[in-house]
JSON list of N, CA and C in Angstrom, two decimals:
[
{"chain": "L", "resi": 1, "resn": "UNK", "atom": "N", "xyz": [7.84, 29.26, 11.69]},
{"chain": "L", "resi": 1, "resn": "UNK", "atom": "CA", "xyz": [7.17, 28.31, 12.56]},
{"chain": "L", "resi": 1, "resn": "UNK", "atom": "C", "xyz": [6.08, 27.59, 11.77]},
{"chain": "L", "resi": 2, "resn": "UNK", "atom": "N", "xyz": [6.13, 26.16, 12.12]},
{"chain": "L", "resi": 2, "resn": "UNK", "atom": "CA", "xyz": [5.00, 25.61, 11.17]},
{"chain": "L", "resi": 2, "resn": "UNK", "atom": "C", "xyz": [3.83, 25.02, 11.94]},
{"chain": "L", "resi": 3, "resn": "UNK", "atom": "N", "xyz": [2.66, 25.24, 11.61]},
{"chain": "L", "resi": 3, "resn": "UNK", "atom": "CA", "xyz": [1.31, 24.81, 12.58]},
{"chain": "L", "resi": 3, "resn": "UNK", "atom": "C", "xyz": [1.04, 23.68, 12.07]},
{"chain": "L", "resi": 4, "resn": "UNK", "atom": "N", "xyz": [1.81, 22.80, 11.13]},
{"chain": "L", "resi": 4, "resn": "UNK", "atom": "CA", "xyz": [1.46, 21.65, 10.84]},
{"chain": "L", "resi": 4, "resn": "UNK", "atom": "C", "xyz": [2.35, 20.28, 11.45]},
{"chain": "L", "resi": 5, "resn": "UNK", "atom": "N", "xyz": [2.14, 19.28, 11.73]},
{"chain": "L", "resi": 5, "resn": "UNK", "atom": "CA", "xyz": [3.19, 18.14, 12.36]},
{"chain": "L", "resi": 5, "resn": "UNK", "atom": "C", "xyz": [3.22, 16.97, 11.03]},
{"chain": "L", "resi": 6, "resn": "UNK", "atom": "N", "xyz": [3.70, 16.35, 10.84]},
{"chain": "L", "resi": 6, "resn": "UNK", "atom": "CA", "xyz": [4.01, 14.95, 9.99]},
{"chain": "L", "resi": 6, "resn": "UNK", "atom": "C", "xyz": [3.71, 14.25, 11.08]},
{"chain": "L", "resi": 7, "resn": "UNK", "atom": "N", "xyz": [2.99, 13.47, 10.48]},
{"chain": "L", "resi": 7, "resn": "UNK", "atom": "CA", "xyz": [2.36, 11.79, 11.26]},
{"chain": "L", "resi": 7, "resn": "UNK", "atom": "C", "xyz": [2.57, 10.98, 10.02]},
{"chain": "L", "resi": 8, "resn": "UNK", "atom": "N", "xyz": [2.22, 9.36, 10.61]},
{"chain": "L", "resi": 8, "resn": "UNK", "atom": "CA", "xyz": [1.75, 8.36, 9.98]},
{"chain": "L", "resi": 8, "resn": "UNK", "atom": "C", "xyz": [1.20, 7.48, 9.87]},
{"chain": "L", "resi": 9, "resn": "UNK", "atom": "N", "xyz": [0.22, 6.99, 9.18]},
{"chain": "L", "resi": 9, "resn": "UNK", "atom": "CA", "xyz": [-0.93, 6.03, 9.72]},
{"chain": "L", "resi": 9, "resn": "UNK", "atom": "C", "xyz": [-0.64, 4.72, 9.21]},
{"chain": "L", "resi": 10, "resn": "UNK", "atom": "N", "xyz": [-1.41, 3.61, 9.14]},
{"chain": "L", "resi": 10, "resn": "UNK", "atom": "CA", "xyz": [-1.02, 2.43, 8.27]},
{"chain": "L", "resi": 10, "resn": "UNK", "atom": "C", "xyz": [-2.36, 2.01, 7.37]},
{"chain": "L", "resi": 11, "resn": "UNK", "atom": "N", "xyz": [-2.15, 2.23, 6.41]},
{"chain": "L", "resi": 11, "resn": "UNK", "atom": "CA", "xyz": [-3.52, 2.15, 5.27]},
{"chain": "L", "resi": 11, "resn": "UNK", "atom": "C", "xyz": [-4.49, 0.81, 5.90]},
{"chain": "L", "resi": 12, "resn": "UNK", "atom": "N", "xyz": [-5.33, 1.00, 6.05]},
{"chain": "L", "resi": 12, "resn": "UNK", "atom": "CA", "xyz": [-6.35, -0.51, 6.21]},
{"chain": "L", "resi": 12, "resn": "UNK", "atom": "C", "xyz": [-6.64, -1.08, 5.17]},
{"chain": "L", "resi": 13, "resn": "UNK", "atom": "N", "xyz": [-6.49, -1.24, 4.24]},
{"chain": "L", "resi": 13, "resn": "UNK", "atom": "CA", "xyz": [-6.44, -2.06, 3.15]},
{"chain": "L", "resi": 13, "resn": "UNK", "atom": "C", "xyz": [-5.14, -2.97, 2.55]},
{"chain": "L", "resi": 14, "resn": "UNK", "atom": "N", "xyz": [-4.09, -2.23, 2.49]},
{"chain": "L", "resi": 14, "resn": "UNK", "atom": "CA", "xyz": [-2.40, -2.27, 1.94]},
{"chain": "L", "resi": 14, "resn": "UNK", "atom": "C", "xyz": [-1.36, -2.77, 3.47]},
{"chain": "L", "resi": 15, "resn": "UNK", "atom": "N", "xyz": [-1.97, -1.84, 4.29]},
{"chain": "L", "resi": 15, "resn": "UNK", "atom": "CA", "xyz": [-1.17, -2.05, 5.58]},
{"chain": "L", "resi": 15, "resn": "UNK", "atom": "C", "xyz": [0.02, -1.51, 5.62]},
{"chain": "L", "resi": 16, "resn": "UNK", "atom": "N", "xyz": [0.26, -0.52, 3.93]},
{"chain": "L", "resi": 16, "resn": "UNK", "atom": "CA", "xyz": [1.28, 0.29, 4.20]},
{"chain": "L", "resi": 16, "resn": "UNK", "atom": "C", "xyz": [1.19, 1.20, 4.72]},
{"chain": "L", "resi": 17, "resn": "UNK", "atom": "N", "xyz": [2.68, 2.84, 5.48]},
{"chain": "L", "resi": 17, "resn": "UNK", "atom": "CA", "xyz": [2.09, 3.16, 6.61]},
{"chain": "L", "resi": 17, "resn": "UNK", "atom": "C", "xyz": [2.61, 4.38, 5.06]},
{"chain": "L", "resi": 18, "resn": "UNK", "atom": "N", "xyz": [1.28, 5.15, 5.62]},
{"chain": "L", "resi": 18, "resn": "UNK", "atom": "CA", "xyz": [1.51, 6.79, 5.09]},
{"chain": "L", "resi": 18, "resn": "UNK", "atom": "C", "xyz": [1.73, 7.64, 5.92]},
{"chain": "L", "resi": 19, "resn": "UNK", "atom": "N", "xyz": [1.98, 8.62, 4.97]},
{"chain": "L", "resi": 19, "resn": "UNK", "atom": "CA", "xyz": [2.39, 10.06, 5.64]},
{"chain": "L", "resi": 19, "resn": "UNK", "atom": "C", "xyz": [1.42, 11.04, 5.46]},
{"chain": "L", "resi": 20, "resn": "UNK", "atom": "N", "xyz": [0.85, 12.32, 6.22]},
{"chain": "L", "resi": 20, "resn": "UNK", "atom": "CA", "xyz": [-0.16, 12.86, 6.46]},
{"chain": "L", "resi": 20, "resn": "UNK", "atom": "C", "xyz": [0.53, 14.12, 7.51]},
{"chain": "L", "resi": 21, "resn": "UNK", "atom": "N", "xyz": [0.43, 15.38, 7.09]},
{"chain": "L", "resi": 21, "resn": "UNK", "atom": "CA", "xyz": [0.18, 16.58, 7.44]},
{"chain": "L", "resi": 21, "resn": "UNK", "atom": "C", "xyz": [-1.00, 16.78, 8.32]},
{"chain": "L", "resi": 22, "resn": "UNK", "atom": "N", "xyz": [-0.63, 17.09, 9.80]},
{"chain": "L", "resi": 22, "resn": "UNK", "atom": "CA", "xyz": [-1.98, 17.86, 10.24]},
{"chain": "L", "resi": 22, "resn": "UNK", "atom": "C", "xyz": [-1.80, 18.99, 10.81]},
{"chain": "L", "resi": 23, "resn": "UNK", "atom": "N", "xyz": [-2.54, 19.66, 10.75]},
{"chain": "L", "resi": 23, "resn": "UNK", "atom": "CA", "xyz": [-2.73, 21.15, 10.95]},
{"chain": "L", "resi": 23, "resn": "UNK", "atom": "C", "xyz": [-3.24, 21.12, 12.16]},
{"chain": "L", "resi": 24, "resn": "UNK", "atom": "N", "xyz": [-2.64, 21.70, 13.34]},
{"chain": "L", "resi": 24, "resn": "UNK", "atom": "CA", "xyz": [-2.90, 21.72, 14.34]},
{"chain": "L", "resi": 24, "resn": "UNK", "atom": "C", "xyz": [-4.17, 22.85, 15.11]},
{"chain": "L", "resi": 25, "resn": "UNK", "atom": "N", "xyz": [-4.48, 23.58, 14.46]},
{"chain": "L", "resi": 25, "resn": "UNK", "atom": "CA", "xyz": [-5.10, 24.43, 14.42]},
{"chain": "L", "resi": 25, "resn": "UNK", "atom": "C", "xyz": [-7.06, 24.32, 13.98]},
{"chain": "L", "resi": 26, "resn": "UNK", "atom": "N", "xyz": [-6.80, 23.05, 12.70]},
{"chain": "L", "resi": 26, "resn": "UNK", "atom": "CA", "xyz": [-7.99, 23.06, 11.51]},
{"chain": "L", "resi": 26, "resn": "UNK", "atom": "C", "xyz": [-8.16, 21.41, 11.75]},
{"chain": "L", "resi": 27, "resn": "UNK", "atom": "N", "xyz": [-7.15, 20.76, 12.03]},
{"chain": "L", "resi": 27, "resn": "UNK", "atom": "CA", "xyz": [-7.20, 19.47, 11.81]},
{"chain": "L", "resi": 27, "resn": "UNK", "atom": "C", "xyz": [-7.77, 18.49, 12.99]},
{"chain": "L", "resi": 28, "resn": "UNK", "atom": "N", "xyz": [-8.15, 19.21, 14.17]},
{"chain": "L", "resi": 28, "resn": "UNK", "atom": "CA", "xyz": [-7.95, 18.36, 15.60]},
{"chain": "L", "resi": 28, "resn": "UNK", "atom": "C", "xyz": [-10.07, 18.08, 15.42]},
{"chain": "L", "resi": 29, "resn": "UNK", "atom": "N", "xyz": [-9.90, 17.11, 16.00]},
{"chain": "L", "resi": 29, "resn": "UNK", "atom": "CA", "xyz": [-11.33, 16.51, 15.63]},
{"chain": "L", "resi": 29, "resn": "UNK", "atom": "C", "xyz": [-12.25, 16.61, 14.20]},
{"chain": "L", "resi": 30, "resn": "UNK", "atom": "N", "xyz": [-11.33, 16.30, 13.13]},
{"chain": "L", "resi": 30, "resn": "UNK", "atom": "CA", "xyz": [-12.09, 16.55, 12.07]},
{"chain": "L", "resi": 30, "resn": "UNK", "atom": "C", "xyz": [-11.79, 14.97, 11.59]},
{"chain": "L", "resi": 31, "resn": "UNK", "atom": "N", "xyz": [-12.94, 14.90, 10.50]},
{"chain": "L", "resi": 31, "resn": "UNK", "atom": "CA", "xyz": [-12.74, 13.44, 9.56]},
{"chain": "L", "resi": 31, "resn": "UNK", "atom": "C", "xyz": [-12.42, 13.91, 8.08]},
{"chain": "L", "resi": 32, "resn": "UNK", "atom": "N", "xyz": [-11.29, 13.27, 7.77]},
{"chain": "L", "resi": 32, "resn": "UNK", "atom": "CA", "xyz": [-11.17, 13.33, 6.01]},
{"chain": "L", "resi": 32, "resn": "UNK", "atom": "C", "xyz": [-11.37, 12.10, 5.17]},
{"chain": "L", "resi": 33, "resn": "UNK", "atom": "N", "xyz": [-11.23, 12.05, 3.84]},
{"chain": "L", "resi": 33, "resn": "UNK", "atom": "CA", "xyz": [-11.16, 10.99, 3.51]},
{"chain": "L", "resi": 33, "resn": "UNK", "atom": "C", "xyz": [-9.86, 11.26, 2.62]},
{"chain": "L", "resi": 34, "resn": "UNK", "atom": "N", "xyz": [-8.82, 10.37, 2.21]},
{"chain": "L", "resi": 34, "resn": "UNK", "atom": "CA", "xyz": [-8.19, 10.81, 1.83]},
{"chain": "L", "resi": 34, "resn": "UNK", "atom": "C", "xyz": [-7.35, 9.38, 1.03]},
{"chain": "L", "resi": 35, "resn": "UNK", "atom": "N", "xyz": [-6.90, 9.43, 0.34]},
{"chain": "L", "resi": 35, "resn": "UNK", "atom": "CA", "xyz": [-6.30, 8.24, -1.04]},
{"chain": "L", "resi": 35, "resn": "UNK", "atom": "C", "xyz": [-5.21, 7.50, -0.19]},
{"chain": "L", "resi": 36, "resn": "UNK", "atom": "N", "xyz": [-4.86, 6.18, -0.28]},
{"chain": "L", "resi": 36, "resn": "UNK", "atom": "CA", "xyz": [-3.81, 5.85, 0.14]},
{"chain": "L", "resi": 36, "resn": "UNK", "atom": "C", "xyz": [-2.54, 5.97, -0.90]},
{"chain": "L", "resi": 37, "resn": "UNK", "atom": "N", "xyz": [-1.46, 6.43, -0.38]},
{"chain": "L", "resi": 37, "resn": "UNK", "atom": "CA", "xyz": [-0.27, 6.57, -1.45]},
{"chain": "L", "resi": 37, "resn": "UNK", "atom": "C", "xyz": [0.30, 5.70, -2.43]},
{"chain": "L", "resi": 38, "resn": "UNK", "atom": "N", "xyz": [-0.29, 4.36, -1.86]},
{"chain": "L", "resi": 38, "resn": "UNK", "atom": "CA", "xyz": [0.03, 3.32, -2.88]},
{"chain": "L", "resi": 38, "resn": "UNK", "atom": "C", "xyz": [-1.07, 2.79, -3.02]},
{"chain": "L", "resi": 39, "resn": "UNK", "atom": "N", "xyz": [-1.78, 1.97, -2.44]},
{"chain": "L", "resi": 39, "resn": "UNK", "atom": "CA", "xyz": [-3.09, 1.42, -3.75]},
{"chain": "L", "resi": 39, "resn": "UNK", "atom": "C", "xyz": [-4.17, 2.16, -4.03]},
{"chain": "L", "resi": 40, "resn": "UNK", "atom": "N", "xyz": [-4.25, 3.63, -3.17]},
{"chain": "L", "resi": 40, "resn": "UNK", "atom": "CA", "xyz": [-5.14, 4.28, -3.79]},
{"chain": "L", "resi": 40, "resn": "UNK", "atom": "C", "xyz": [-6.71, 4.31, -3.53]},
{"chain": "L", "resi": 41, "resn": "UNK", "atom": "N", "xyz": [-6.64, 3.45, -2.51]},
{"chain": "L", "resi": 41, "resn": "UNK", "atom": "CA", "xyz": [-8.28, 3.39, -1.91]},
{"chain": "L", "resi": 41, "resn": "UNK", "atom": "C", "xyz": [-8.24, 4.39, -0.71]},
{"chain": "L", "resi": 42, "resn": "UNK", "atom": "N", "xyz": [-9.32, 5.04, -0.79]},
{"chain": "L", "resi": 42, "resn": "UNK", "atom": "CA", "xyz": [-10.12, 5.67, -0.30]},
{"chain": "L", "resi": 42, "resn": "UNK", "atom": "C", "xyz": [-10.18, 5.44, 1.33]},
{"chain": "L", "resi": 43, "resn": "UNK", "atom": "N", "xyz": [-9.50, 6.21, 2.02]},
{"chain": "L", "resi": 43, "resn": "UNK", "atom": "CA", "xyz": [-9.35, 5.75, 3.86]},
{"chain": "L", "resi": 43, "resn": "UNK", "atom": "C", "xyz": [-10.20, 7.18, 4.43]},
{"chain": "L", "resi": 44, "resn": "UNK", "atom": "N", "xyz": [-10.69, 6.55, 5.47]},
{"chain": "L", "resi": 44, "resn": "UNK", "atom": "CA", "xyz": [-11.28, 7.67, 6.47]},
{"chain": "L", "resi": 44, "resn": "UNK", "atom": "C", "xyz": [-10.53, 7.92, 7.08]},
{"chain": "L", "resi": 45, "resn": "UNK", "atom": "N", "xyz": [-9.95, 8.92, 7.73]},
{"chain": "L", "resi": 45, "resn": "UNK", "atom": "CA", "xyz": [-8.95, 9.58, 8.35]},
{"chain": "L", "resi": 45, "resn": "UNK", "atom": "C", "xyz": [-9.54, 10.24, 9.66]},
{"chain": "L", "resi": 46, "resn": "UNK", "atom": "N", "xyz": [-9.39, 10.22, 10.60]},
{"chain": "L", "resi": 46, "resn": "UNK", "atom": "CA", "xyz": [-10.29, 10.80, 12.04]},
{"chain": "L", "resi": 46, "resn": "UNK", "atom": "C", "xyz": [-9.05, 11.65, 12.64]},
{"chain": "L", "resi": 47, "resn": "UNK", "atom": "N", "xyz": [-9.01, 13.01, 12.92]},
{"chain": "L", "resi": 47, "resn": "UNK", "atom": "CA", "xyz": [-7.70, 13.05, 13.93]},
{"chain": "L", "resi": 47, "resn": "UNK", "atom": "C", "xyz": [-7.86, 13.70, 14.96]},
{"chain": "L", "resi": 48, "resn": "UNK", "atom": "N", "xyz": [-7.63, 13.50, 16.31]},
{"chain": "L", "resi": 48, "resn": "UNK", "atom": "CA", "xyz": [-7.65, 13.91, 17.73]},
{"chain": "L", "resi": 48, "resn": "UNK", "atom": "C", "xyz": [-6.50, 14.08, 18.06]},
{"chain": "L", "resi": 49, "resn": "UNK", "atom": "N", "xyz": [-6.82, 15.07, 19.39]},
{"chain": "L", "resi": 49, "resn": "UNK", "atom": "CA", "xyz": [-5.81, 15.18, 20.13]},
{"chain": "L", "resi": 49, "resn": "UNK", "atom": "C", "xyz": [-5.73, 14.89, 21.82]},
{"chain": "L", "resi": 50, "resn": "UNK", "atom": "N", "xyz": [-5.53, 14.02, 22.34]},
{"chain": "L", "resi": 50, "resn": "UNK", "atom": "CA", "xyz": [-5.19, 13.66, 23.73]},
{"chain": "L", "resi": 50, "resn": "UNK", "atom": "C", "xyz": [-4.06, 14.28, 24.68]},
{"chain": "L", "resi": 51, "resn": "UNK", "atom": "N", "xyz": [-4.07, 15.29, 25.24]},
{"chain": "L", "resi": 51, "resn": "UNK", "atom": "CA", "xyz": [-2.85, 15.67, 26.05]},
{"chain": "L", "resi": 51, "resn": "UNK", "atom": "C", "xyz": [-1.75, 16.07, 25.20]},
{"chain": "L", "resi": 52, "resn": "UNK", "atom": "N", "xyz": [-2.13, 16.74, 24.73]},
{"chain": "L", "resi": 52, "resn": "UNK", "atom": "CA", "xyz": [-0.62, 17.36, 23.52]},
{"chain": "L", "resi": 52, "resn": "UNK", "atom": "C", "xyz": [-0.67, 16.34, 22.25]},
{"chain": "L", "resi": 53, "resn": "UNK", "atom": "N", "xyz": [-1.01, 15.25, 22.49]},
{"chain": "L", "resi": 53, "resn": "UNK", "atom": "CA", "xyz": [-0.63, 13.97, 21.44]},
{"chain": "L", "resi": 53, "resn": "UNK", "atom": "C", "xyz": [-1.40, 13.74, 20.67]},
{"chain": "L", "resi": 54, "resn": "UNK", "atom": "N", "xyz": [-1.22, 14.24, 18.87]},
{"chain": "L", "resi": 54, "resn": "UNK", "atom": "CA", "xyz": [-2.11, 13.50, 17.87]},
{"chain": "L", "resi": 54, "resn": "UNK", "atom": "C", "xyz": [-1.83, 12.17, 17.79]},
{"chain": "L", "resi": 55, "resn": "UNK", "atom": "N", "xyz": [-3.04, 11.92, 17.73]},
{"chain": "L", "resi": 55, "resn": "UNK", "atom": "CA", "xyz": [-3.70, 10.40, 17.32]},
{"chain": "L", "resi": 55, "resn": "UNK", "atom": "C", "xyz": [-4.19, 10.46, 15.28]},
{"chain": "L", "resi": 56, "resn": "UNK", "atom": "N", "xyz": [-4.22, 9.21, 14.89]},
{"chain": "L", "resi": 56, "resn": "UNK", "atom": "CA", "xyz": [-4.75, 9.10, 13.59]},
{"chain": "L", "resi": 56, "resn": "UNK", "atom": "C", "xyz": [-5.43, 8.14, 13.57]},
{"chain": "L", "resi": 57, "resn": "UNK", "atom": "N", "xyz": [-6.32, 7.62, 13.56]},
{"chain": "L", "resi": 57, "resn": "UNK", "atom": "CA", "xyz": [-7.26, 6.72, 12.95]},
{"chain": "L", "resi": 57, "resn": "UNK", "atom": "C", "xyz": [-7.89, 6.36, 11.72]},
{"chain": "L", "resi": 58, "resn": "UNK", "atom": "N", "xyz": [-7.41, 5.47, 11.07]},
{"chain": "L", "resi": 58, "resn": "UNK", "atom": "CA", "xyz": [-7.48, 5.47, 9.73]},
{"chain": "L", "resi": 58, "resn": "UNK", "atom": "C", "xyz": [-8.38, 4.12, 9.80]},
{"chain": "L", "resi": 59, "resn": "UNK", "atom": "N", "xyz": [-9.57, 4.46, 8.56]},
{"chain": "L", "resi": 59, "resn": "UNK", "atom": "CA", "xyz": [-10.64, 3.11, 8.60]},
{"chain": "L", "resi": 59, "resn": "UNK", "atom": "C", "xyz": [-10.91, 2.95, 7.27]},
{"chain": "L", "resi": 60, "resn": "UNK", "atom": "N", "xyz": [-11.27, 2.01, 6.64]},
{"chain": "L", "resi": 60, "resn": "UNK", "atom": "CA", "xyz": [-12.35, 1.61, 5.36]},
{"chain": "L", "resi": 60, "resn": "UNK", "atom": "C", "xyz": [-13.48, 2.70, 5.06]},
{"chain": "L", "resi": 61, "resn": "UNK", "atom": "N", "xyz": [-13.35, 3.15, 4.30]},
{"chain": "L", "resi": 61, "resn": "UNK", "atom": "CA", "xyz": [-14.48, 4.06, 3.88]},
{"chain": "L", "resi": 61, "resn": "UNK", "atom": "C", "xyz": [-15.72, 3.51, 3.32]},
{"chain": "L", "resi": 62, "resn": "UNK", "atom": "N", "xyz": [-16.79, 3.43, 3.55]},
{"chain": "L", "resi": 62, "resn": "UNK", "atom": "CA", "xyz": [-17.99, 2.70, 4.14]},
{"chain": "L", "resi": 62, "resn": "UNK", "atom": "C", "xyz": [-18.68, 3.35, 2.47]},
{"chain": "L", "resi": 63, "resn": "UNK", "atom": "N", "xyz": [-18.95, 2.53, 1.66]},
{"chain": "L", "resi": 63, "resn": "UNK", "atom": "CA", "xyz": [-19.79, 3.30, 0.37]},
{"chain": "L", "resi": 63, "resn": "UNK", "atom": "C", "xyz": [-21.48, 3.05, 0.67]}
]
C-alpha cells in the first residue's frame, strides 16, 4: 500500500505541467519549494486537502 498519490502542477514560469509525489500523511498543509523539471526555477509548492481531494498550488518563489 502506498501513502503517497502522483499529482501535477503547471510550473509558473515554463507553464509546463510537473509531476510531484505527496505524502498523504506529511504532505497535507505544508509548503515546499521545489525545482521545476525543465527550466529549473525554483516554485513554491503549497498542498491541501479539501474533502478527500489534493489540491497543488504552485507560485513564484519570492527572493
Amino acid at each position: 500500500m502506498s501513502l503517497t498519490n502522483a499529482t501535477t502542477f503547471e510550473c509558473p514560469y515554463c507553464m509546463t505541467i510537473n509531476d510531484l509525489e505527496v505524502d498523504e500523511v506529511y504532505d497535507i498543509d505544508q509548503t515546499q519549494i521545489v525545482d521545476c523539471q525543465i527550466c529549473c526555477q525554483p516554485i513554491v509548492v503549497t498542498v491541501t486537502q479539501n474533502d478527500g481531494e489534493i489540491y497543488v498550488h504552485a507560485d513564484v518563489e519570492n527572493e
